[in-house]
Amino acid sequence: ALRHARLIADTPTARVASAAQGYTELQGRGAPLAGDPLLSPVNALPVLWYRLRIERRQRDGKWQLVSTDTSAATFLLDDGSARCVIDPEGAEMLVRRHDVFVRDDLRYTQWSLIEHDKLYVIGDFATLGSADVRTDTAAEVRELLAAWKADRPALLQRFDLDGDGEIDLREWELARAQARREVRQRQTEALAAPELHLMRRPSDGRLYLISDLDPERIGRQYRWIAAFHATVFLGATAATAWFGQIGVF
């Protein structure tokens, strides 16, 4: 926990449009992706992310866990410079908003992020799109020609100009020229496509955190957890030593 607090304190906040690739910290506002919104399974209201815990009341009045559910849909962080897709898979979620609903003998506790929520995210930042366009034209042409050869009827229909059921050298050169044109067209379209910024779980195991809390409060929370664990550890060590002195193990 203390290591996490130091990571948060030592990692400067970047802007999406100019962030360096790799381990990065972002802050902005939450927004949904285009298309049908993610809906809460409890009240059917639109959310960006949710975690749901369902409990059943027992005869003694205590609540017993029935099931849990966590959404996996991606959403956006907008910091005014650009938008970044946030993939919640594998993230530690520190979310303040939670609602409790009781229906008959069932209790539903839902933590959620909604549109316009302030977001803090630290993790692996990557920009995909025009910066990653493959430009090995010769290799792409070979792959495309191999795909065409695998579908011989379509190849003959397209390039067997004399109808003899074979592709001669002249016709094959025509096919190669067409493949080069199609590859270059695809590369041009890919280069013109907008870049996609993505935040995801780091592959090296470093902290991946998504929260609606400000980083100072998150850091304090991690430091408190570290202090609590240290106190428990020291107490357990002292107790073990004392029991050892009196012969109890």
Backbone as a ProteinNet text record, in pm:
[ID]
protein_1_A
[PRIMARY]
ALRHARLIADTPTARVASAAQGYTELQGRGAPLAGDPLLSPVNALPVLWYRLRIERRQRDGKWQLVSTDTSAATFLLDDGSARCVIDPEGAEMLVRRHDVFVRDDLRYTQWSLIEHDKLYVIGDFATLGSADVRTDTAAEVRELLAAWKADRPALLQRFDLDGDGEIDLREWELARAQARREVRQRQTEALAAPELHLMRRPSDGRLYLISDLDPERIGRQYRWIAAFHATVFLGATAATAWFGQIGVF
[TERTIARY]
82.3	0	86.4	195.5	283.6	348.9	382.7	440.5	340.8	212.8	109.9	98.7	104.8	97.5	213.7	331.6	447.7	435.4	381	359.8	268.7	160.4	65	129.3	207.4	271.2	379.9	449.8	566	532.7	410.1	373.3	299.1	355.9	288.2	165.9	68	-51.3	-20.1	-58.5	-34.4	-165.2	-153.4	-268.5	-281.1	-403.8	-425.1	-358.6	-374.6	-325.8	-174.2	-104.1	41.9	110.3	35.9	92.9	194.7	302.2	402.1	346.1	394.8	351.1	410	329.2	377.7	300	366.1	298.1	266.8	137.8	91.9	-25.4	-40	-152.9	-237.7	-369.5	-462.5	-572.1	-623.8	-740.9	-834.5	-963.4	-1060.7	-1201.3	-1293.5	-1433.8	-1475.4	-1561.2	-1607.9	-1710.9	-1707.8	-1803.8	-1827.9	-1947.6	-1975.9	-1924.4	-1901.9	-1873.8	-2002.5	-1987.6	-2105.6	-2179.4	-2308	-2387.4	-2477.7	-2532.4	-2622.9	-2548.4	-2606.4	-2536.8	-2538.3	-2442.1	-2442.7	-2545.9	-2634.2	-2741	-2717.2	-2750.2	-2742.2	-2840	-2797.6	-2890.9	-2992.1	-2973.6	-3063.9	-3176.3	-3140.5	-3242.7	-3251.7	-3173.7	-3177.2	-3134.5	-3064.6	-3012.2	-2876	-2839.9	-2710.6	-2593.3	-2492.4	-2370.3	-2251.1	-2133.6	-2010.2	-1952.2	-1969.5	-1915.9	-1997.3	-2011.2	-2078.1	-2018.4	-2031.8	-2005.6	-2125	-2181.8	-2305.7	-2284.2	-2331.4	-2329.8	-2473.6	-2515.3	-2651	-2642.9	-2721.3	-2723	-2867.1	-2881.7	-3014	-3021.1	-3134.6	-3154.1	-3183.4	-3108.7	-3129	-3229.4	-3267	-3365.7	-3316.4	-3184.4	-3129.7	-3110.4	-3154.1	-3143.6	-3014.2	-2918.3	-2791.4	-2804.3	-2713.8	-2715.5	-2607.4	-2646.8	-2552.9	-2534.1	-2408.9	-2378	-2439.4	-2506.4	-2565.6	-2480.4	-2445.4	-2366.5	-2306.9	-2209.5	-2151.5	-2142.3	-2139.4	-2129.6	-2056	-1966	-1890.2	-1893.4	-1922.9	-1927.6	-1786.8	-1778.1	-1648.6	-1641.6	-1745.8	-1749.9	-1650.4	-1589.9	-1498.7	-1578.1	-1511.2	-1571.5	-1461.8	-1494.8	-1400.2	-1363.1	-1240.6	-1196	-1165.6	-1225.2	-1207.4	-1143.7	-1022.2	-955.3	-950.5	-1028.9	-1032.2	-933.9	-827	-730.2	-762.1	-815.9	-853.3	-927.4	-972.2	-1042.1	-959.2	-967.6	-893.8	-991.9	-982.3	-1064.9	-1007.4	-1092.2	-1050.8	-1102.8	-1010.6	-1046.8	-1039.8	-1153.5	-1150.9	-1100.8	-1073.4	-1030.6	-900.3	-900.9	-781.8	-751.1	-839.2	-812.4	-857.9	-785.7	-833.6	-926.7	-1048.4	-1149.2	-1171.5	-1143.9	-1175.8	-1285.8	-1409.4	-1525.4	-1607.2	-1633.8	-1704	-1854.1	-1913.2	-2059.3	-2108.2	-2197.4	-2263	-2405.6	-2493.4	-2635.5	-2680.4	-2773.4	-2825.7	-2976	-3021.3	-3163.1	-3203.6	-3315.5	-3367.3	-3502.1	-3513	-3637.7	-3669.7	-3775.4	-3812.5	-3694.7	-3644.2	-3534	-3398	-3392.6	-3266.9	-3218	-3088.3	-3025.6	-2923.8	-2937.7	-2849	-2761.4	-2631	-2537.5	-2461.7	-2472.2	-2410	-2312.8	-2189.5	-2091.8	-2090.7	-2081.6	-2092.1	-2016.1	-1979.8	-1930.4	-2032.3	-2060.2	-2156.8	-2094.7	-2163.7	-2114.8	-2087.8	-1978.9	-1932.9	-1864.7	-1856.8	-1781.4	-1635.3	-1574.3	-1430.2	-1360.3	-1261.6	-1190.2	-1041.2	-983.1	-837.5	-797.7	-702.7	-659.8	-508	-447.3	-303.9	-282.8	-207	-187	-103.8	-118.8	-40.5	-116	-56.9	-118.6	-58.8	-145.1	-98.5	-182.9	-118.8	-188.3	-184.1	-300.8	-313.3	-370.9	-342.1	-397.2	-289	-289.3	-197.1	-51.9	-22	116.9	163.8	66.6	101.7	76.5	50.2	17.5	138.1	111.9	217.9	252.5	381.5	423.2	514	513.8	590.3	504.5	508.9	420.1	443.4	569.3	599.7	540	553.7	500.1	347.9	284.8	139.3	90.5	164.1	127.1	136.3	242.5	257.1	141.7	104.8	-4.7	-136.8	-159.8	-284.3	-289.4	-177.7	-173.6	-193.5	-135.3	-153.9	-300.5	-367.4	-509.9	-590.6	-554	-624	-601.4	-478.2	-447.7	-522.3	-550.1	-621.9	-766.3	-819.1	-955.6	-944.1	-908.1	-877.3	-995.3	-1118.1	-1228.9	-1242.5	-1229.6	-1240.3	-1122.3	-1002.9	-884.1	-901.8	-952.3	-972.7	-1079	-1185.2	-1292.1	-1242.5	-1148.7	-1102.3	-989.6	-897.6	-776.5	-753.3	-833.6	-817.2	-883.9	-809.5	-868	-901.5	-821.2	-847.5	-937.5	-976.8	-1072.9	-1022.8	-889.8	-838.5	-826.7	-873.8	-869.3	-735.5	-643.8	-511.2	-475	-383.2	-329.9	-189.2	-173.7	-40.6	40.7	164.3	254.1	198.3	140.3	86.7	-28.3	-116.1	-230.1	-184.1	-78.2	-26.6	34.7	99.8	154.4	42.6	-68	-183.7	-236.5	-239.7	-285	-191.6	-60.5	36.8	19.7	-2	-20.5	-147.1	-253.4	-377.3	-358.9	-284.6	-258.9	-182.5	-83.1	-7.7	-98.9	-188.5	-280.7	-371.3	-422.8	-513.6	-440.9	-317.6	-240.3	-212	-170.8	-141.4	-266.7	-380.1	-505.2	-540	-520.9	-548.8	-455.6	-328.4	-233.5	-270.9	-312.8	-353.1	-473.3	-570.7	-689.5	-653.9	-562.9	-523.5	-449.8	-364	-290.1	-382.8	-493.1	-587.7	-683	-687.1	-779.5	-732.4	-825.4	-785.4	-717.7	-628.6	-560.4	-655	-631.3	-709.6	-618.9	-653.6	-578.8	-644.9	-563.2	-615.1	-538.3	-612.1	-551.4	-589	-486.5	-508.8	-417.5	-434.6	-354.3	-209.5	-112.8	28	65.2	146.6	187.7	291.8	355	459.7	407.2	275.3	217.4	205.7	246.9	232.3	85.5	61.4	-74.1	-153.3	-272.8	-368.8	-491.6	-515.7	-618.3	-711.9	-841.1	-944.6	-1025.3	-1042.9	-1111.4	-1183.3	-1285.1	-1349.9	-1305.2	-1198.9	-1141.2	-1022.3	-988.7	-871.1	-746	-633.6	-514.1	-459	-474.5	-426	-500.2	-630.4	-709	-675.5	-655	-617.7	-484.5	-387.8	-257.9	-269.2	-352.4	-371.9	-432.9	-526.7	-591.8	-492.2	-405.7	-305	-204.7	-167.6	-74.3	-138	-267.4	-337.2	-340.1	-366.7	-368.6	-231.2	-126.3	9.7	41.1	0.5	25.3	-51.5	-175.6	-256.2	-191.7	-147.9	-84.2	45.2	120.6	244.6	215.6	110.1	73.1	32.1	-48.6	-91.4	28.7	122.3	240.1	326	348.1	430.3	362.8	229.4	157.3	166.1	153.1	162.1	302	404.4	542.6	568.3	518.2	536.9	464.6	343.1	267.2	336.9	391.8	463.2	584.1	657.2	774.2	733.1	622.2	577	532.3	453.1	409.2	528.1	630.2	749	821	820.9	888.8	819.2	686	614	585.1	638.3	626.6	498.8	429.1	306.5	333.4	302.4	329.8	204
-120.4	0	126.5	124.5	241.3	262.6	153.7	164.3	228	192.6	252.4	402.4	440.6	582.7	659	599.1	665.5	675.4	570	574.7	690.7	705.8	812.5	949.1	962.3	1090.5	1124.7	1023.2	1047.4	1051.1	1012.5	1009.5	1137.6	1221.6	1347.8	1322.6	1409.3	1399.6	1447.1	1367.3	1401	1442.6	1506.4	1537.3	1427.7	1386	1274.4	1299.9	1419.7	1448.5	1444.2	1465.7	1473.3	1374.4	1280.8	1188	1095.8	1068.8	972.9	831.8	744.8	606	537.6	452.9	380.8	417.5	404.2	423.5	571.5	601.5	740.2	760.1	883.7	923.8	1024.8	1003.5	1093.9	1136.8	1256.7	1304.6	1372.4	1351.1	1412.1	1378.8	1383.8	1353.8	1229.2	1150.4	1028.2	1055.9	973.3	985.4	846.7	822.1	691.1	683.5	562.8	540.8	557.8	578.4	589.3	455.3	461.5	339.7	325.9	206.8	182.1	196.4	267.1	287.3	161.1	152.6	48.2	86.8	-6.6	21.5	-52.3	13.7	-50.1	-166.4	-282.8	-395.4	-376.7	-272.8	-250.3	-154.8	-39.1	61.8	100.7	33.5	54.8	194.9	267.1	398.5	382.4	474.2	461.5	485.6	402.1	413.9	389	428	395.5	263.6	237.7	116.3	89.5	-38.8	-71.7	-198.4	-206.8	-331	-353.9	-472.6	-502.2	-618.4	-600.3	-707.9	-733.5	-859.4	-897.9	-987.4	-951.6	-1028.1	-1064.9	-1176.5	-1221.5	-1218.4	-1169.3	-1163.2	-1303.1	-1341.3	-1470.3	-1458.4	-1570.1	-1569.6	-1494.3	-1495.4	-1424.3	-1275.1	-1229.3	-1088.2	-1049	-1140.3	-1110.1	-1126.7	-1059.3	-1064.4	-1159.6	-1248.5	-1345.2	-1315	-1316.4	-1286	-1390.4	-1341.9	-1428.9	-1429.2	-1310.5	-1302	-1162.5	-1152.2	-1022.8	-1014.7	-894.4	-873.8	-742.9	-743.5	-623.7	-605.8	-485.4	-459.4	-460.4	-494.8	-500.8	-405.7	-326.4	-238.2	-123.3	-84.2	29.5	160.5	267.9	400.7	501.8	629.6	733.4	824.2	873.9	984.6	1101.6	1215.7	1336.3	1443.5	1487.3	1591.3	1725.4	1738.9	1863.8	1869.6	1789.4	1787.2	1675.9	1565.7	1450.6	1352.7	1244.9	1141.1	1013.5	941.5	816.4	706.9	592.8	477.7	412.4	388.7	326.3	182.6	87.7	-53.7	-94.6	-123.7	-151.6	-290.6	-374.9	-511.6	-509.1	-574.7	-585.3	-463.7	-364.4	-241.2	-254.4	-187.9	-168.1	-47.6	-65.6	39.7	97.9	226.4	298.7	398.2	360.5	438	479.3	607.6	664	640.3	659.4	652.3	508.8	490.2	360.6	381.5	297.2	304.2	168.4	171.4	48.6	42.9	-71	-93.1	-223	-220.1	-340.3	-374.4	-497.5	-545.7	-680.3	-683.9	-805.1	-849.1	-970.2	-1020.6	-1002.7	-924.6	-904.7	-761.2	-747	-615.4	-603	-495.7	-469.4	-348.8	-368	-257.5	-237.5	-117.9	-89.6	27.1	4	110.5	144.2	271.5	305.8	433	441.7	564.3	604.6	735	782.2	895.3	932.5	1037.9	1166.8	1233.2	1359.4	1342.2	1220	1199	1237.3	1295	1317.1	1181.8	1162.1	1034.8	1056.6	966.8	958.7	817.9	807.4	677.1	675.7	568.7	549	407.5	396.2	265.8	278.2	181	176.6	250.2	358	441	405.2	385.5	352.8	428.1	472.9	538.5	446.4	407.3	316.7	393	346.8	413.5	447.8	571.9	609.2	592.9	607.9	592.8	448.6	353.6	212.4	146.9	225.6	167.6	91.9	-28.9	-109.9	-54.5	-39	19.2	-74.6	-203.7	-301.8	-343.3	-260.6	-281.5	-416.4	-453.9	-580.1	-698.9	-698.3	-809.2	-812.6	-696.3	-692.4	-738.7	-703.8	-749.2	-901.3	-958.5	-1105.1	-1172	-1116.1	-1173.8	-1165.1	-1052.6	-1037.1	-1133.1	-1146.9	-1240.7	-1384.6	-1418.4	-1553.3	-1578.4	-1477.1	-1491.5	-1509.2	-1435.9	-1451.5	-1590.8	-1640.8	-1772.9	-1883	-1860.1	-1961	-1976.2	-1874.4	-1880.5	-1879.8	-1995.5	-2001.8	-1962.7	-2007.4	-1965.1	-1813.1	-1745.6	-1599.6	-1537.8	-1597.9	-1547.3	-1557.9	-1673.5	-1691.3	-1595.9	-1580.1	-1491.6	-1348.2	-1311.8	-1173.8	-1147.5	-1244.8	-1215.4	-1307.8	-1411.5	-1499	-1432	-1340.9	-1256.6	-1334.3	-1438.9	-1513.2	-1633.7	-1658.6	-1764	-1904.7	-1928.3	-2063.3	-2144.8	-2090	-2163.7	-2159.6	-2078.7	-2065.9	-1917.6	-1889.7	-1753.9	-1754.4	-1692.5	-1689.1	-1574	-1557.2	-1457	-1316	-1286.2	-1151.9	-1124.7	-1224.4	-1207.5	-1199.8	-1274.2	-1268.9	-1132.4	-1073.1	-939.4	-837.6	-857.7	-771	-786.3	-910.8	-935.9	-869.2	-879	-816.7	-664.2	-606.2	-461.2	-419.3	-498.4	-466.8	-482	-583.6	-603.2	-484.3	-435	-318.4	-196.7	-177.7	-63.8	-75.1	-194.9	-212.6	-194.7	-244.6	-228.6	-81.4	-9	133.6	212	172.7	238.9	215.2	91.7	61.6	138.8	148.8	224.1	371.5	426.2	567.3	591.1	500.8	514.8	501.4	408.5	389.3	511.1	570.6	689.3	807.7	810.8	921.6	900.8	778.9	750	818.1	860.9	924.3	824.1	875.7	790.2	752.7	636.8	589.2	582.5	657.2	653.6	552	469.8	360.6	353.1	336.2	310	167.8	90.8	-50.2	-94.8	-220.2	-275.4	-293.1	-246.3	-265.4	-413.4	-452.9	-593	-629.8	-528.5	-557	-565.1	-560.3	-577.3	-450.9	-336.6	-212.7	-177.1	-88.6	-50.6	-1.7	-57.1	-4.9	35.8	164.4	218.3	310.7	294.3	384.2	431	562.3	614.2	744	774.2	904.9	994.4	953.5	1033.2	1112.6	1221.5	1296.6	1221.9	1237.1	1157.9	1180.3	1300.9	1324.7	1236.4	1227.2	1143.1	995.5	955.5	816	783.8	876.3	855	842.3	927.8	919.1	785.1	738.4	611.3	496.2	495.9	390.2	398.7	520.5	534.4	485.5	512.6	464.6	312.2	251.7	105.2	48.9	113	66.4	77.3	188.9	206.5	103.8	75.4	-23.8	-161.6	-200.3	-330.9	-338.6	-227.9	-227.4	-243.8	-177.5	-189.2	-331.5	-391.5	-529.9	-623.3	-601.5	-687.3	-675.2	-550.8	-531.1	-590.7	-575.9	-634.1	-785.2	-845.1	-990.5	-1038.7	-963	-1000.3	-994.9	-888.6	-875.5	-986.9	-1020	-1126.2	-1260.5	-1285.5	-1411.3	-1422.4	-1311.3	-1312	-1336.5	-1274.1	-1290.5	-1433.4	-1489.3	-1627.4	-1722.7	-1688.5	-1772.8	-1773.6	-1657.6	-1649	-1732.2	-1744.6	-1820.1	-1963.2	-1999.1	-2137.4	-2170.4	-2071.3	-2096.3	-2064.7	-2159.5	-2140.5	-2169.5
0	0	0	77.7	80.6	-55.6	-123.4	-257.5	-354.1	-339.2	-423.5	-397.5	-270	-235.8	-297.9	-296.9	-356.2	-507.5	-570.6	-715.4	-753.1	-678.6	-708	-687.1	-579.8	-550.5	-651.6	-702.5	-788.9	-937.5	-975.4	-1117.3	-1153.2	-1238.8	-1273.5	-1361.4	-1347.8	-1431.3	-1572.6	-1671.1	-1811.4	-1877.5	-1993.1	-2077.3	-2182	-2210.1	-2301.7	-2436.8	-2490.3	-2625.4	-2636.2	-2524.8	-2530.5	-2436.9	-2381	-2283.1	-2348.8	-2275	-2322.2	-2311.6	-2398.1	-2394.9	-2271.4	-2208.1	-2091.4	-1966.5	-1851.4	-1723.3	-1703.7	-1689.1	-1693.4	-1598.6	-1554.2	-1470.3	-1546.6	-1548	-1615.5	-1519.1	-1541.3	-1468.4	-1567.2	-1549.9	-1639.4	-1594.8	-1689.1	-1662.7	-1739.1	-1677.1	-1740.1	-1848	-1952.1	-2062.3	-2120.4	-2174	-2233.5	-2376.5	-2422.5	-2563.5	-2643.5	-2772.5	-2857.9	-2860.7	-2884.9	-2891.1	-2770.2	-2754.1	-2642	-2510	-2413.1	-2285.2	-2199.8	-2110.3	-2008.4	-1903.2	-1867.7	-1772.6	-1642	-1533	-1402.1	-1396.1	-1346	-1333.9	-1221.5	-1140	-1027.3	-1064.3	-1122.3	-1150.2	-1297.5	-1383.3	-1528.7	-1570.3	-1483	-1519.3	-1586.9	-1677.3	-1746.3	-1652.2	-1663.4	-1583.7	-1675.5	-1628.7	-1700.2	-1652	-1522.8	-1459.9	-1334.8	-1299.1	-1173.1	-1113.1	-983.4	-910.1	-819.8	-825.8	-754.3	-658.4	-535.6	-436.2	-391.9	-398.2	-359.5	-236.2	-133.8	-8.9	26	97.7	141.2	294.2	344.5	489.1	544.2	647	710.7	826.2	882.1	990.6	1113	1133.3	1248.5	1221.1	1103.2	1069.3	1002	995.3	930.3	778.7	707.9	561.6	512.3	421.8	363.9	215.3	172.3	32.9	-59.9	-164.1	-265.3	-391.8	-439.9	-562.8	-576.4	-665.5	-701.4	-853.7	-903.1	-1048.1	-1072.4	-1170.1	-1205.6	-1356.5	-1401.1	-1545	-1602.9	-1731.3	-1799	-1918	-1940.4	-2056.9	-2042.5	-2153.3	-2152.7	-2153.4	-2112.8	-2114.2	-2141.8	-2140.7	-2180.5	-2064.2	-2069.8	-1984.8	-2076.9	-2048.3	-2129.5	-2042.2	-2079.9	-2000.5	-2072.7	-2179.8	-2254	-2368.4	-2362.4	-2472	-2571.2	-2521.5	-2604	-2514.2	-2575.2	-2500.3	-2498.9	-2388.1	-2372.4	-2333.1	-2400	-2365	-2239.6	-2142	-2016.4	-2014.6	-2007.1	-1998.4	-1851.3	-1787.1	-1643.1	-1606	-1704.3	-1672.6	-1592.7	-1479	-1396.4	-1312.3	-1313.4	-1238.4	-1094	-1005	-868.9	-873	-823.6	-831.4	-691.6	-676.7	-553.8	-588.9	-559.9	-604.2	-483.1	-475.2	-360	-366.8	-485.1	-495.3	-476	-382	-369.8	-320.9	-368.2	-335.2	-283.8	-190	-130.1	-154.5	-207.2	-232.9	-163.1	-92.3	-26.3	-87.5	-135.9	-194.8	-132.7	-55.6	17.5	104.7	82	164.4	97.6	-8.9	-79.7	-63.7	-43.6	-35.4	-148.5	-225.5	-338.6	-304.2	-308	-288.4	-418.8	-473.6	-602.8	-591.5	-636.2	-654.6	-802.8	-837.2	-979.1	-1012.9	-1140.8	-1202.5	-1307.6	-1316.8	-1414.8	-1496.8	-1601.1	-1690.2	-1612.7	-1648.3	-1589.6	-1453.5	-1402	-1278.1	-1298.9	-1196.8	-1200.6	-1193.2	-1278.8	-1283.1	-1263.3	-1188.4	-1174.1	-1216.4	-1309.7	-1359.6	-1368.5	-1318.9	-1335.2	-1386.8	-1496.4	-1558.2	-1684.4	-1772.9	-1896.7	-2007.1	-2056.3	-2159.7	-2295	-2393.8	-2529	-2630.1	-2736	-2846.1	-2966.7	-3013.2	-3126.8	-3244.4	-3363.9	-3481.9	-3580.4	-3629	-3735.9	-3695.2	-3567.5	-3524.7	-3534.2	-3537.1	-3539.4	-3674.2	-3777.3	-3906.8	-3962.5	-4004.8	-4063.4	-4200.9	-4229.8	-4357.6	-4436.5	-4405.9	-4482.3	-4601.6	-4705	-4819.8	-4885.8	-4904	-4972	-4896.8	-4764.3	-4685.3	-4693.4	-4688.4	-4696.7	-4833.9	-4939.2	-5073.6	-5081.8	-5025.7	-5027.6	-4953.4	-4839	-4761.4	-4837.5	-4903.4	-4978.3	-5096.9	-5168.2	-5280.6	-5233.9	-5119.1	-5065.2	-5032.6	-4980.2	-4950.1	-5078	-5182.8	-5310.5	-5368.9	-5361.2	-5416.4	-5341.9	-5213.7	-5135.6	-5182.5	-5248.9	-5303.2	-5455.9	-5512.4	-5655.8	-5744.5	-5716.5	-5803.3	-5811.7	-5698.2	-5699.4	-5773.1	-5756.8	-5826.6	-5977.9	-6024.7	-6168.7	-6222.2	-6146.5	-6191.7	-6206.2	-6121.6	-6120.5	-6220	-6237	-6314.2	-6434.6	-6455.6	-6572.5	-6692.7	-6753.6	-6857.8	-6985.1	-7017.3	-7141.1	-7118.9	-6994.7	-6965.3	-6986.4	-6978.8	-7001.6	-6872.9	-6761.8	-6635.7	-6566.5	-6614.2	-6554	-6541.7	-6448.9	-6434.5	-6492.8	-6611.8	-6672.6	-6612.7	-6661	-6603.6	-6617.1	-6734	-6754.1	-6657.6	-6642.3	-6552	-6405.9	-6372.8	-6235.9	-6205.5	-6304.5	-6285.1	-6264.5	-6335.3	-6313.2	-6169.9	-6122.2	-5985.3	-5884.5	-5908.2	-5818.2	-5816	-5933.4	-5940.2	-5865.1	-5880	-5809.2	-5658.2	-5616.7	-5473.7	-5416.4	-5490	-5442.6	-5428.5	-5525.4	-5517.6	-5394.9	-5369.9	-5256.1	-5123.3	-5114	-4990.8	-4964.5	-5067.4	-5049.7	-5012.1	-5068.5	-5033.6	-4887.1	-4841.1	-4700.7	-4608.7	-4646.8	-4564.8	-4559.1	-4672.4	-4675.2	-4585.1	-4590.5	-4506	-4358.4	-4327	-4187.5	-4133.6	-4216.6	-4173.3	-4149.7	-4223	-4207.6	-4090.4	-4036.4	-3926.3	-3798.1	-3713.8	-3587.6	-3495	-3411.3	-3315.4	-3201.6	-3144.6	-3031	-2909.5	-2805.7	-2680.5	-2587.4	-2523.8	-2441.7	-2310.5	-2200.4	-2070.1	-2029.8	-1987.9	-1958.6	-1844.8	-1804	-1695.1	-1740.3	-1662	-1699	-1698	-1793.1	-1801.8	-1697.4	-1633.9	-1536.1	-1393.2	-1375.7	-1243.1	-1161.1	-1215.1	-1139.3	-1120.2	-1027.1	-990.3	-1111.3	-1126.9	-1223.7	-1144	-1136.2	-1047.2	-1123.2	-1097.2	-1148	-1027.9	-1015.7	-897.6	-930.4	-848.5	-855.8	-740.7	-670.2	-562.5	-615.7	-547.5	-589.4	-543.7	-615.1	-585	-444.7	-389.4	-253.7	-153.6	-169.7	-78.9	-98.8	-223.5	-249.4	-182.5	-196.6	-133.8	16.8	79.1	223.9	262.6	180.7	210.9	204.2	104	94.1	209.5	248.2	360.3	490	506.1	626.1	628.1	513.3	505.8	539.2	486.1	514.2	662.8	725.2	868.2	950.4	909.7	981	973.4	853.1	837.5	917.7	920	997.4	1146	1194.2	1335.6	1369.8	1281.2	1304	1304.4	1210	1201.5	1327	1372.1	1491.8	1614.1	1620.6	1733.2	1733.3	1614.8	1605.3	1640.2	1597	1628	1778	1842.2	1986.9	2061.5	2015.4	2081.4	2065.8	1947.3	1924.6	2016.7	2030.2	2118.9	2263.3	2306.8	2445.5	2471.4	2376	2393	2392.3	2310.5	2308	2441.1	2508.7	2637.8	2744.2	2733	2835.8	2790.5	2673.1	2628.8	2557.7	2503.4	2427.9	2281.5	2190.7	2047.9	1967.4
[MASK]
+++++++++++++++++++++++++++++++++++++++++++++++++++++++++++++++++++++++++++++++++++++++++++++++++++++++++++++++++++++++++++++++++++++++++++++++++++++++++++++++++++++++++++++++++++++++++++++++++++++++++++++++++++++++++++++++++++++++++++++++++++++++++

